[in-house]
Short mmCIF file of C-alpha atoms and ligand atoms in Angstrom, two decimals:
data_model
loop_
_atom_site.label_atom_id
_atom_site.label_comp_id
_atom_site.label_asym_id
_atom_site.label_seq_id
_atom_site.Cartn_x
_atom_site.Cartn_y
_atom_site.Cartn_z
CA MET A 3 -1.65 30.46 28.66
CA ASN A 4 -3.21 28.05 30.55
CA LYS A 5 -0.09 25.48 31.30
CA ASP A 6 -2.15 22.66 32.64
CA PRO A 7 -1.12 19.33 31.28
CA ILE A 8 -2.86 17.35 28.27
CA HIS A 9 -3.60 13.80 30.01
CA VAL A 10 -3.11 10.96 27.57
CA ILE A 11 -4.54 7.80 28.71
CA GLY A 12 -2.82 4.37 27.20
CA GLY A 13 0.90 4.47 26.17
CA GLY A 14 0.39 2.28 22.93
CA LEU A 15 0.73 3.26 19.25
CA ALA A 16 -1.78 5.94 19.40
CA GLY A 17 -1.04 7.63 22.91
CA SER A 18 2.68 7.88 22.40
CA GLU A 19 2.34 9.53 19.23
CA ALA A 20 -0.44 11.81 20.66
CA ALA A 21 1.80 12.67 23.54
CA TRP A 22 4.72 13.36 21.42
CA GLN A 23 2.67 15.53 19.02
CA ALA A 24 1.21 17.51 21.85
CA ALA A 25 4.52 18.05 23.56
CA GLU A 26 6.24 19.19 20.35
CA ALA A 27 3.59 21.70 19.75
CA GLY A 28 4.88 22.88 23.34
CA VAL A 29 2.22 21.82 25.66
CA PRO A 30 3.18 19.70 28.69
CA VAL A 31 1.67 15.94 28.79
CA VAL A 32 0.99 13.42 31.26
CA LEU A 33 0.97 9.96 29.92
CA HIS A 34 -0.59 7.39 31.73
CA GLU A 35 0.15 3.75 31.09
CA MET A 36 -1.08 1.05 32.97
CA ARG A 37 1.63 -1.86 32.19
CA PRO A 38 3.49 -3.11 34.14
CA VAL A 39 1.31 -2.67 37.08
CA ARG A 40 -1.81 -4.23 34.91
CA GLY A 41 -1.49 -6.16 31.86
CA THR A 42 -3.51 -7.18 28.90
CA ASP A 43 -4.11 -10.59 27.30
CA ALA A 44 -1.90 -9.56 24.46
CA HIS A 45 0.90 -7.07 25.27
CA LYS A 46 4.02 -9.27 26.98
CA THR A 47 6.38 -5.96 28.06
CA ASP A 48 6.28 -2.58 29.76
CA GLY A 49 7.40 -1.06 26.59
CA LEU A 50 5.53 1.91 25.13
CA ALA A 51 4.10 1.17 21.48
CA GLU A 52 4.52 -2.43 22.22
CA LEU A 53 3.73 -4.35 18.75
CA VAL A 54 1.18 -7.15 20.23
CA CYS A 55 1.44 -9.29 17.07
CA SER A 56 3.07 -8.93 13.44
CA ASN A 57 6.31 -6.50 13.39
CA SER A 58 5.25 -5.08 10.09
CA PHE A 59 3.63 -1.46 9.26
CA ARG A 60 2.72 -2.92 5.84
CA SER A 61 3.70 -1.45 2.56
CA ASP A 62 6.18 1.61 2.52
CA ASP A 63 5.17 2.60 -1.19
CA ALA A 64 3.98 6.23 -0.75
CA GLN A 65 2.86 6.16 -4.61
CA THR A 66 0.54 3.31 -5.32
CA ASN A 67 -0.27 2.14 -1.85
CA ALA A 68 -2.47 3.87 0.82
CA VAL A 69 -0.86 2.87 3.85
CA GLY A 70 2.59 3.73 2.27
CA LEU A 71 1.06 7.12 1.87
CA LEU A 72 0.15 7.46 5.37
CA HIS A 73 3.52 6.54 6.29
CA ALA A 74 4.84 9.48 4.23
CA GLU A 75 2.14 11.81 5.95
CA MET A 76 3.19 11.07 9.15
CA ARG A 77 7.01 11.35 8.48
CA LEU A 78 6.04 14.82 7.26
CA ALA A 79 4.22 15.58 10.45
CA GLY A 80 7.25 14.50 12.61
CA SER A 81 5.71 11.47 13.53
CA LEU A 82 7.79 9.56 16.54
CA ILE A 83 6.13 6.34 15.50
CA MET A 84 7.54 6.72 12.02
CA SER A 85 11.15 7.87 13.10
CA ALA A 86 11.46 5.03 15.46
CA GLY A 87 10.39 2.80 13.00
CA ASP A 88 12.65 3.90 10.18
CA ALA A 89 15.44 3.77 12.72
CA HIS A 90 14.82 0.21 13.46
CA GLN A 91 13.54 -1.07 10.30
CA VAL A 92 14.55 -4.92 9.35
CA PRO A 93 14.70 -6.21 5.59
CA ALA A 94 11.08 -6.83 4.32
CA GLY A 95 10.94 -6.04 0.59
CA GLY A 96 8.71 -3.23 0.06
CA ALA A 97 7.33 -3.23 3.54
CA LEU A 98 8.26 -1.67 6.37
CA ALA A 99 9.09 -4.09 9.29
CA VAL A 100 10.55 -3.23 12.25
CA ASP A 101 12.70 -4.83 15.25
CA ARG A 102 9.78 -4.81 17.84
CA ASP A 103 12.08 -4.47 20.98
CA GLY A 104 14.37 -1.67 19.22
CA PHE A 105 11.26 -0.01 18.16
CA SER A 106 9.57 0.01 21.28
CA GLY A 107 12.69 0.92 23.36
CA ALA A 108 13.22 4.12 21.10
CA VAL A 109 9.56 5.19 21.40
CA THR A 110 9.86 4.96 25.15
CA LYS A 111 13.60 6.42 25.50
CA ASN A 112 12.20 9.67 23.35
CA LEU A 113 8.96 9.72 25.31
CA GLU A 114 10.98 9.58 28.69
CA ALA A 115 13.58 12.28 27.47
CA HIS A 116 11.26 14.97 26.30
CA PRO A 117 11.27 17.81 28.95
CA LEU A 118 7.24 18.40 28.68
CA ILE A 119 6.28 14.81 29.20
CA THR A 120 5.84 12.96 32.35
CA ILE A 121 5.05 9.24 32.25
CA GLN A 122 2.95 7.73 35.07
CA ARG A 123 2.52 4.07 35.14
CA GLU A 124 -0.84 3.52 36.47
CA GLU A 125 -4.38 2.23 35.56
CA VAL A 126 -6.96 4.94 34.97
CA PRO A 127 -9.86 3.29 36.34
CA GLY A 128 -12.67 5.34 34.98
CA LEU A 129 -13.23 8.45 33.01
CA PRO A 130 -10.75 11.20 33.52
CA PRO A 131 -11.71 13.23 36.40
CA ALA A 132 -13.37 16.75 35.67
CA ASP A 133 -10.29 18.65 36.39
CA TRP A 134 -8.28 17.07 33.24
CA ASP A 135 -9.68 19.36 30.88
CA GLN A 136 -7.94 18.16 27.92
CA ALA A 137 -7.65 14.41 27.97
CA ILE A 138 -7.37 11.83 25.05
CA ILE A 139 -8.38 8.13 25.57
CA ALA A 140 -5.86 5.68 23.51
CA THR A 141 -6.38 2.57 25.40
CA GLY A 142 -6.80 0.28 22.51
CA PRO A 143 -8.67 -2.79 21.66
CA LEU A 144 -7.99 -4.19 24.82
CA THR A 145 -8.77 -1.25 27.38
CA ALA A 146 -8.88 -2.48 30.62
CA PRO A 147 -12.52 -3.21 31.96
CA GLY A 148 -13.12 -0.40 34.67
CA LEU A 149 -12.26 2.41 32.07
CA ALA A 150 -14.49 0.61 29.59
CA GLN A 151 -17.24 0.18 31.73
CA SER A 152 -17.37 4.09 32.13
CA ILE A 153 -17.02 4.57 28.84
CA ALA A 154 -20.18 2.47 28.06
CA ASP A 155 -21.73 4.52 30.75
CA VAL A 156 -21.27 7.85 29.15
CA THR A 157 -21.77 6.70 25.59
CA GLY A 158 -24.60 4.18 26.41
CA ALA A 159 -23.79 0.46 26.10
CA ASP A 160 -24.80 0.06 22.26
CA ALA A 161 -22.08 2.60 21.40
CA LEU A 162 -19.24 0.51 22.84
CA ALA A 163 -18.26 -2.68 21.24
CA PHE A 164 -16.43 -5.48 22.68
CA PHE A 165 -15.97 -7.55 19.55
CA ASP A 166 -16.00 -6.61 15.97
CA ALA A 167 -17.74 -8.53 13.30
CA ILE A 168 -16.40 -7.32 9.84
CA ALA A 169 -17.97 -7.85 6.37
CA PRO A 170 -15.81 -7.35 3.34
CA ILE A 171 -15.77 -4.09 1.45
CA VAL A 172 -15.46 -3.99 -2.07
CA HIS A 173 -14.39 -0.92 -4.43
CA PHE A 174 -17.39 -0.10 -6.70
CA ASP A 175 -15.96 0.25 -9.64
CA THR A 176 -14.63 -3.29 -9.66
CA ILE A 177 -18.14 -4.56 -9.49
CA ASP A 178 -19.73 -5.91 -12.78
CA MET A 179 -22.92 -3.90 -13.30
CA ASP A 180 -23.62 -5.77 -16.34
CA ILE A 181 -24.48 -8.61 -14.09
CA CYS A 182 -25.50 -7.08 -10.73
CA TRP A 183 -28.29 -4.32 -10.28
CA PHE A 184 -29.40 -1.63 -7.82
CA GLN A 185 -32.61 -2.27 -5.89
CA SER A 186 -33.88 -2.38 -2.34
CA ARG A 187 -35.70 -5.55 -1.26
CA TYR A 188 -39.45 -4.85 -2.38
CA ASP A 189 -38.12 -1.55 -3.64
CA LYS A 190 -38.54 -0.06 -0.02
CA VAL A 191 -37.47 3.51 0.17
CA GLY A 192 -36.15 3.61 3.85
CA PRO A 193 -35.12 6.71 5.46
CA GLY A 194 -32.77 8.66 3.20
CA GLY A 195 -33.25 5.58 0.63
CA THR A 196 -34.05 5.82 -3.01
CA GLY A 197 -35.72 2.39 -3.41
CA LYS A 198 -32.23 1.23 -5.30
CA ASP A 199 -29.94 1.46 -2.29
CA TYR A 200 -28.57 -1.99 -2.67
CA ILE A 201 -26.37 -3.89 -5.32
CA ASN A 202 -27.60 -7.43 -6.11
CA CYS A 203 -25.25 -10.12 -7.30
CA PRO A 204 -28.03 -13.17 -8.43
CA MET A 205 -27.21 -16.63 -8.06
CA ASP A 206 -28.57 -19.86 -9.70
CA LYS A 207 -29.03 -23.09 -7.90
CA GLU A 208 -25.92 -24.62 -9.08
CA GLN A 209 -23.95 -21.56 -8.33
CA TYR A 210 -25.42 -21.25 -4.76
CA LEU A 211 -24.43 -24.79 -3.76
CA ALA A 212 -21.14 -24.36 -5.09
CA PHE A 213 -20.66 -21.40 -3.02
CA VAL A 214 -22.02 -23.08 0.25
CA ARG A 215 -19.53 -25.98 -0.17
CA ALA A 216 -16.68 -23.50 -0.68
CA LEU A 217 -17.55 -21.73 2.62
CA LEU A 218 -17.53 -24.93 4.10
CA GLU A 219 -14.25 -26.36 3.05
CA GLY A 220 -12.63 -22.69 3.20
CA GLN A 221 -9.97 -22.35 5.80
CA LYS A 222 -10.70 -20.40 9.11
CA THR A 223 -8.85 -18.60 11.44
CA GLU A 224 -8.94 -19.50 15.17
CA PHE A 225 -10.05 -17.62 17.96
CA LYS A 226 -7.17 -17.08 20.82
CA GLN A 227 -8.23 -18.75 23.80
CA TRP A 228 -8.78 -15.50 25.66
CA GLU A 229 -11.21 -13.78 23.18
CA GLY A 230 -13.81 -16.67 24.05
CA THR A 231 -15.96 -17.17 21.11
CA PRO A 232 -18.36 -14.18 20.74
CA TYR A 233 -21.04 -15.63 18.27
CA PHE A 234 -24.36 -14.11 19.04
CA ASP A 235 -27.44 -14.47 16.49
CA GLY A 236 -27.46 -11.39 14.02
CA CYS A 237 -23.76 -11.47 13.57
CA LEU A 238 -22.86 -15.15 13.23
CA PRO A 239 -20.23 -15.58 10.66
CA ILE A 240 -21.59 -16.73 7.21
CA GLU A 241 -19.58 -19.94 7.59
CA ILE A 242 -20.99 -20.96 10.75
CA MET A 243 -24.42 -20.38 9.19
CA ALA A 244 -23.95 -22.29 6.48
CA GLU A 245 -22.91 -25.14 8.64
CA ARG A 246 -26.35 -24.82 10.23
CA GLY A 247 -27.67 -26.25 6.62
CA VAL A 248 -27.60 -26.08 3.18
CA GLU A 249 -30.69 -23.69 3.01
CA THR A 250 -29.82 -21.35 6.00
CA LEU A 251 -27.98 -18.66 4.07
CA ARG A 252 -30.90 -18.45 1.60
CA HIS A 253 -33.36 -17.82 4.17
CA GLY A 254 -30.91 -15.32 5.90
CA PRO A 255 -28.48 -12.95 4.25
CA MET A 256 -28.85 -14.33 0.91
CA LYS A 257 -32.58 -14.68 0.73
CA PRO A 258 -33.63 -13.67 -2.74
CA MET A 259 -37.19 -12.29 -1.96
CA GLY A 260 -38.46 -8.92 -3.34
CA LEU A 261 -35.60 -8.72 -5.69
CA THR A 262 -35.91 -8.70 -9.51
CA ASN A 263 -33.05 -9.34 -11.77
CA ALA A 264 -33.14 -6.04 -13.50
CA HIS A 265 -30.71 -7.66 -16.75
CA ASN A 266 -33.22 -10.83 -16.66
CA PRO A 267 -36.72 -10.16 -14.85
CA SER A 268 -38.41 -13.55 -16.09
CA VAL A 269 -35.69 -15.66 -14.01
CA LYS A 270 -36.17 -15.56 -10.37
CA ALA A 271 -32.51 -15.82 -8.65
CA TYR A 272 -32.06 -18.89 -6.56
CA ALA A 273 -29.97 -16.80 -4.06
CA VAL A 274 -28.76 -12.93 -3.86
CA VAL A 275 -25.87 -11.48 -2.27
CA GLN A 276 -26.56 -7.69 -1.46
CA LEU A 277 -23.69 -4.83 -1.00
CA ARG A 278 -24.72 -1.68 0.49
CA GLN A 279 -23.00 1.54 -0.01
CA ASP A 280 -20.69 2.34 2.95
CA ASN A 281 -19.40 5.48 2.31
CA ALA A 282 -20.52 9.06 1.54
CA LEU A 283 -18.61 9.27 -1.60
CA GLY A 284 -20.13 6.03 -2.76
CA THR A 285 -16.91 4.30 -3.77
CA LEU A 286 -17.36 1.43 -1.11
CA TYR A 287 -19.79 -1.25 -0.70
CA ASN A 288 -20.00 -3.71 2.09
CA MET A 289 -21.30 -7.32 1.68
CA VAL A 290 -24.14 -7.29 3.90
CA GLY A 291 -24.41 -9.95 6.46
CA PHE A 292 -20.84 -11.52 5.41
CA GLN A 293 -18.84 -11.07 8.42
CA THR A 294 -16.45 -13.80 8.41
CA LYS A 295 -13.41 -16.08 10.11
CA LEU A 296 -12.41 -17.29 6.56
CA LYS A 297 -8.64 -16.64 5.87
CA HIS A 298 -8.22 -13.84 3.66
CA ALA A 299 -6.79 -15.78 0.76
CA ASP A 300 -9.80 -17.95 0.89
CA GLN A 301 -12.31 -15.07 1.33
CA VAL A 302 -10.83 -13.36 -1.94
CA ARG A 303 -11.11 -16.71 -3.64
CA VAL A 304 -14.65 -17.73 -2.84
CA PHE A 305 -16.00 -14.31 -2.89
CA ARG A 306 -14.76 -13.78 -6.30
CA THR A 307 -17.09 -16.90 -7.30
CA ILE A 308 -19.97 -14.62 -6.76
CA PRO A 309 -21.70 -13.59 -9.82
CA GLY A 310 -20.61 -9.82 -10.71
CA LEU A 311 -17.56 -10.03 -8.20
CA GLU A 312 -15.37 -12.05 -10.27
CA ASN A 313 -12.97 -9.18 -10.53
CA ALA A 314 -13.87 -7.53 -7.14
CA GLU A 315 -10.90 -5.62 -5.56
CA PHE A 316 -11.34 -5.82 -1.50
CA ALA A 317 -10.78 -2.28 0.38
CA ARG A 318 -11.13 -4.37 3.54
CA LEU A 319 -11.75 -8.39 4.26
CA GLY A 320 -13.80 -9.94 6.91
CA GLY A 321 -12.95 -10.84 10.34
CA LEU A 322 -14.29 -11.37 13.96
CA HIS A 323 -11.94 -10.11 16.76
CA ARG A 324 -11.85 -9.10 20.18
CA ASN A 325 -11.69 -5.43 19.99
CA THR A 326 -12.96 -2.49 22.14
CA TYR A 327 -14.10 0.45 19.97
CA ILE A 328 -16.75 3.50 19.95
CA ASN A 329 -19.57 4.05 17.32
CA SER A 330 -17.51 7.12 16.54
CA PRO A 331 -19.64 8.54 13.48
CA THR A 332 -22.52 9.17 16.26
CA LEU A 333 -20.31 10.14 19.28
CA LEU A 334 -17.27 12.22 18.06
CA ASP A 335 -16.83 15.63 16.44
CA HIS A 336 -14.57 16.18 13.48
CA SER A 337 -11.77 16.68 15.84
CA LEU A 338 -12.30 13.43 17.55
CA GLN A 339 -14.18 15.05 20.53
CA LEU A 340 -16.55 13.47 22.52
CA LYS A 341 -19.76 15.59 21.51
CA SER A 342 -21.12 15.35 24.78
CA ARG A 343 -18.27 16.19 26.71
CA PRO A 344 -15.83 19.04 25.05
CA GLY A 345 -11.93 18.54 26.06
CA LEU A 346 -12.29 14.54 25.91
CA ARG A 347 -10.89 13.06 22.93
CA PHE A 348 -10.66 9.47 21.74
CA ALA A 349 -7.62 8.11 19.42
CA GLY A 350 -6.23 4.80 18.16
CA GLN A 351 -8.09 1.44 17.66
CA ILE A 352 -10.65 2.35 20.13
CA THR A 353 -12.19 5.00 17.48
CA GLY A 354 -12.77 2.19 14.89
CA CYS A 355 -9.77 2.65 12.83
CA GLU A 356 -7.66 -0.81 12.37
CA GLY A 357 -3.78 -1.45 12.59
CA TYR A 358 -0.65 0.01 14.06
CA VAL A 359 -0.42 2.87 11.64
CA GLU A 360 -3.50 4.06 11.19
CA SER A 361 -3.84 3.98 15.17
CA ALA A 362 -0.92 6.06 15.41
CA ALA A 363 -2.11 8.51 12.81
CA ILE A 364 -5.29 9.14 14.51
CA GLY A 365 -3.22 9.73 18.13
CA LEU A 366 -1.00 12.06 16.07
CA LEU A 367 -4.25 14.10 14.91
CA ALA A 368 -5.72 13.95 18.28
CA GLY A 369 -2.31 15.07 20.08
CA ARG A 370 -2.33 18.10 17.45
CA PHE A 371 -5.98 18.85 18.03
CA ALA A 372 -5.40 18.94 21.67
CA ALA A 373 -2.27 20.94 21.82
CA ALA A 374 -4.14 23.19 19.41
CA GLU A 375 -6.94 24.02 21.81
CA ARG A 376 -4.77 24.48 24.77
CA LEU A 377 -2.85 27.03 22.77
CA GLY A 378 -6.20 28.89 22.22
CA GLN A 379 -6.21 27.91 18.29
CA ALA A 380 -9.08 26.18 16.37
CA PRO A 381 -7.64 22.74 15.41
CA ALA A 382 -6.51 22.54 11.89
CA LEU A 383 -8.42 19.32 10.18
CA PRO A 384 -6.47 17.79 7.50
CA PRO A 385 -7.93 18.01 4.00
CA LEU A 386 -10.10 15.24 2.82
CA THR A 387 -7.83 14.33 -0.22
CA THR A 388 -4.92 13.32 2.40
CA ALA A 389 -4.71 9.99 3.88
CA PHE A 390 -4.95 11.78 7.34
CA GLY A 391 -8.14 13.50 6.34
CA ALA A 392 -9.66 10.33 4.51
CA LEU A 393 -9.13 8.30 7.60
CA LEU A 394 -10.45 10.82 9.95
CA ASN A 395 -13.59 11.18 7.82
CA HIS A 396 -14.29 7.77 7.73
CA ILE A 397 -14.33 7.74 11.75
CA THR A 398 -15.89 11.00 12.16
CA GLY A 399 -18.78 11.26 9.45
CA GLY A 400 -17.83 9.67 5.94
CA HIS A 401 -19.15 6.40 6.82
CA ILE A 402 -22.76 5.81 6.21
CA VAL A 403 -24.67 4.71 9.50
CA SER A 404 -27.17 2.07 8.14
CA ASP A 405 -30.38 1.83 10.52
CA ASP A 406 -32.45 -0.72 8.18
CA GLU A 407 -30.98 -3.63 10.06
CA PRO A 408 -32.16 -3.04 13.66
CA GLY A 409 -29.84 -4.08 16.33
CA LYS A 410 -26.79 -4.45 14.02
CA ARG A 411 -23.96 -1.67 14.03
CA SER A 412 -22.69 -0.97 10.72
CA PHE A 413 -19.61 1.16 11.59
CA GLN A 414 -16.68 -1.58 11.55
CA PRO A 415 -13.14 -0.91 12.02
CA MET A 416 -11.30 0.12 8.77
CA ASN A 417 -7.80 0.31 7.34
CA ILE A 418 -6.53 3.33 5.02
CA ASN A 419 -7.17 2.33 1.46
CA PHE A 420 -8.01 4.12 -1.58
CA GLY A 421 -11.89 3.92 -1.41
CA LEU A 422 -11.79 6.71 1.25
CA PHE A 423 -10.23 9.26 -0.74
CA PRO A 424 -12.34 11.39 -3.16
CA PRO A 425 -12.02 9.79 -6.61
CA VAL A 426 -9.84 11.28 -9.53
CA GLU A 427 -10.20 11.41 -12.90
CA ALA A 428 -7.83 8.48 -14.44
CA PRO A 429 -4.69 10.54 -16.10
CA LYS A 430 -4.78 9.94 -20.16
CA ALA A 431 -1.17 8.74 -21.50
CA GLU A 432 -0.23 10.63 -24.71
CA GLY A 433 -3.96 11.62 -25.04
CA LYS A 434 -5.20 7.98 -24.98
CA ARG A 435 -7.46 6.72 -22.21
CA LEU A 436 -5.75 3.77 -19.99
CA ARG A 437 -7.24 0.61 -18.98
CA GLY A 438 -6.94 -2.28 -16.49
CA LYS A 439 -3.95 -2.24 -14.17
CA ASP A 440 -2.24 1.05 -16.12
CA LYS A 441 -5.11 3.05 -15.25
CA THR A 442 -5.60 1.70 -11.61
CA VAL A 443 -1.88 2.50 -11.04
CA ALA A 444 -2.00 6.07 -12.78
CA LYS A 445 -5.55 6.56 -10.51
CA ARG A 446 -3.19 5.79 -7.47
CA ARG A 447 -0.60 7.98 -8.39
CA ALA A 448 -2.75 10.84 -9.06
CA VAL A 449 -4.54 10.24 -5.52
CA THR A 450 -1.13 10.07 -3.74
CA SER A 451 0.62 12.98 -5.68
CA ARG A 452 -2.52 15.22 -4.87
CA ALA A 453 -2.60 14.07 -1.10
CA LEU A 454 1.18 14.68 -0.40
CA ALA A 455 0.84 18.21 -2.02
CA ASP A 456 -2.24 18.85 0.00
CA CYS A 457 -0.55 17.54 3.27
CA ARG A 458 2.68 19.73 2.78
CA GLU A 459 0.29 22.67 2.57
CA TRP A 460 -1.79 21.71 5.57
CA LEU A 461 1.14 21.27 7.81
CA ARG A 462 2.23 24.69 6.31
CA LEU A 463 5.54 23.03 4.77
CA PRO A 464 7.13 24.31 1.83
CA SER A 465 6.17 22.38 -1.56
CA ARG A 466 8.56 19.94 -3.12
CA ALA A 467 9.45 22.24 -5.56
CA GLU A 468 10.07 25.05 -3.10
CA ALA A 469 12.08 22.63 -0.82
CA ALA A 470 14.23 21.43 -4.08
CA GLU A 471 15.12 25.33 -4.80
C1 LIG B 12 -3.94 -9.95 19.55
C2 LIG B 12 -4.16 -8.86 18.70
C3 LIG B 12 -3.31 -8.94 17.51
C4 LIG B 12 -3.08 -7.65 16.91
N1 LIG B 12 -2.30 -7.88 15.57
C5 LIG B 12 -2.07 -6.86 15.00
C6 LIG B 12 -1.27 -6.78 13.94
O1 LIG B 12 -0.48 -7.91 13.35
N2 LIG B 12 -0.75 -5.75 12.83
C7 LIG B 12 -1.79 -4.66 13.21
O2 LIG B 12 -1.63 -3.53 12.54
N3 LIG B 12 -2.62 -4.54 14.29
C8 LIG B 12 -2.66 -5.37 15.19
N4 LIG B 12 -3.62 -5.29 16.09
C9 LIG B 12 -4.27 -4.42 16.49
C10 LIG B 12 -3.44 -3.46 17.56
O3 LIG B 12 -3.67 -3.76 18.73
C11 LIG B 12 -3.75 -2.00 17.02
O4 LIG B 12 -3.36 -1.72 15.53
C12 LIG B 12 -2.55 -1.09 17.86
O5 LIG B 12 -1.98 -1.64 18.57
C13 LIG B 12 -3.63 -0.04 18.50
O6 LIG B 12 -3.13 1.09 18.96
P1 LIG B 12 -3.61 1.93 20.17
O7 LIG B 12 -2.79 2.76 20.53
O8 LIG B 12 -5.24 2.16 20.02
O9 LIG B 12 -3.59 0.72 21.41
P2 LIG B 12 -2.83 -0.51 21.72
O10 LIG B 12 -1.59 -0.16 21.18
O11 LIG B 12 -3.21 -1.46 22.43
O12 LIG B 12 -2.31 0.60 23.18
C14 LIG B 12 -3.15 0.73 24.32
C15 LIG B 12 -2.39 1.05 25.40
O13 LIG B 12 -3.39 1.41 26.46
C16 LIG B 12 -3.16 0.57 27.79
N5 LIG B 12 -4.38 0.66 28.86
C17 LIG B 12 -5.55 0.19 28.58
N6 LIG B 12 -6.53 0.42 29.49
C18 LIG B 12 -5.75 1.42 30.38
C19 LIG B 12 -5.99 2.12 31.20
N7 LIG B 12 -7.46 1.98 31.84
N8 LIG B 12 -5.44 2.82 31.89
C20 LIG B 12 -4.00 2.99 31.43
N9 LIG B 12 -3.40 2.41 30.39
C21 LIG B 12 -4.35 1.72 29.73
C22 LIG B 12 -2.60 -0.43 27.67
O14 LIG B 12 -1.78 -1.17 28.31
C23 LIG B 12 -1.88 -0.14 26.03
O15 LIG B 12 -0.60 0.03 26.44
C24 LIG B 12 -3.86 -6.53 16.94
C25 LIG B 12 -4.62 -6.23 18.27
C26 LIG B 12 -4.83 -7.64 18.93
C27 LIG B 12 -5.51 -7.46 20.19
#
């Protein structure tokens, strides 16, 4: 067997988990972390898996919350990030919050103590050399500039972004289709389209003016000084466009031209909000051109004033941040491998997932896939019905790449959420159809119990019933 090590670049949430998983599979690992030799604008310590901001891994509810489910699947897969998190948790209601120093200290200690892991404190200045035949780049949102440039050279400059520009995403089944209608502007049938590719939400003049006022009055998050102000025409936040004049949005993303309200054809809408299908499952729609720095609570409040979105549930809210991430759906294969360079994988936030837990989960998968290859096996992909599989599928294929807006990238970072899973039928209670909140909770429970059973099978663990015997 080839005993050359797997090289993991970056000892953050993803790289630490990737190194652990590969070593636990019996493969030697060299983990390269540049801190403390070189720092980033956000990290403050030389600890591995440092949490740069909040100390929360979010909800730990594995039955009705998607990130809680991801926690549970990671625990089943022997995650180091989760075991260190569990060992250093602090009280936070239903959330899993951790003592950040204790957590990072435990991850560092476990990795240092592993007999198959060598940690090298050095910056990797460019792409891995050719003799690193199995490598994982997990250098995160603040990847050092030299390596970022090399990634841009190999992927093409357009495929690496240094800021995200996130528009909110809405669960399709919470959009009121008695108010909205499907239509592409001028019924245009684009590549792969039908002429009915967008969901349209109509506004009259009064609603539009009130909406613009609400955008201007809403509270915004500020950029950190080191982030700079990355505004460029083509991805301006919606509220900045609104500041340029009351009619600006009506001539931009909210223009009503070429659209006829299917519910009221004789009345022309004064403005229209469009949503475009975001995933192949058709469960998620993104609000076109609605990237924003409004605070999350204000986004929910203001966007629910849009006709048809009064009861919208958001799978993701908008944002604009300093980030470094690649256009994974076009660049990576299903095992996170760069199509143009087999043996080189990406993991963590640089793949276009978002958040500590998601980054660690993608690191876990990359570590397992690389180890399997080193051991001469084909990487076993997690089923789509699991949180692992749903997140992986978003990154490597489930997201629909839009090509009808030249110059823009539709692939934007994403947290795990229920819209990424194949839908289930809502179970009935005593033969009766459930409604409202009861229906939502029952559907979530059905998705999570299917996910945990399928995850156990994927990991070849005994089922819960077998384990209880
Ligand atoms: C300011 C800021 C605030 C954030 N707040 C939150 C939050 O509150 N909650 C949340 O869930 N997520 C937050 N995030 C996102 C968070 O960074 C990620 O979720 C998570 O840390 C990503 O994990 P990762 O392993 O991909 O990257 P990181 O954890 O950043 O790890 C990458 C590692 O690679 C190292 N590295 C970089 N380049 C090189 C190189 N060339 N050679 C060697 N080593 C290198 C870095 O030093 C770092 O240790 C925030 C991000 C930023 C920038």
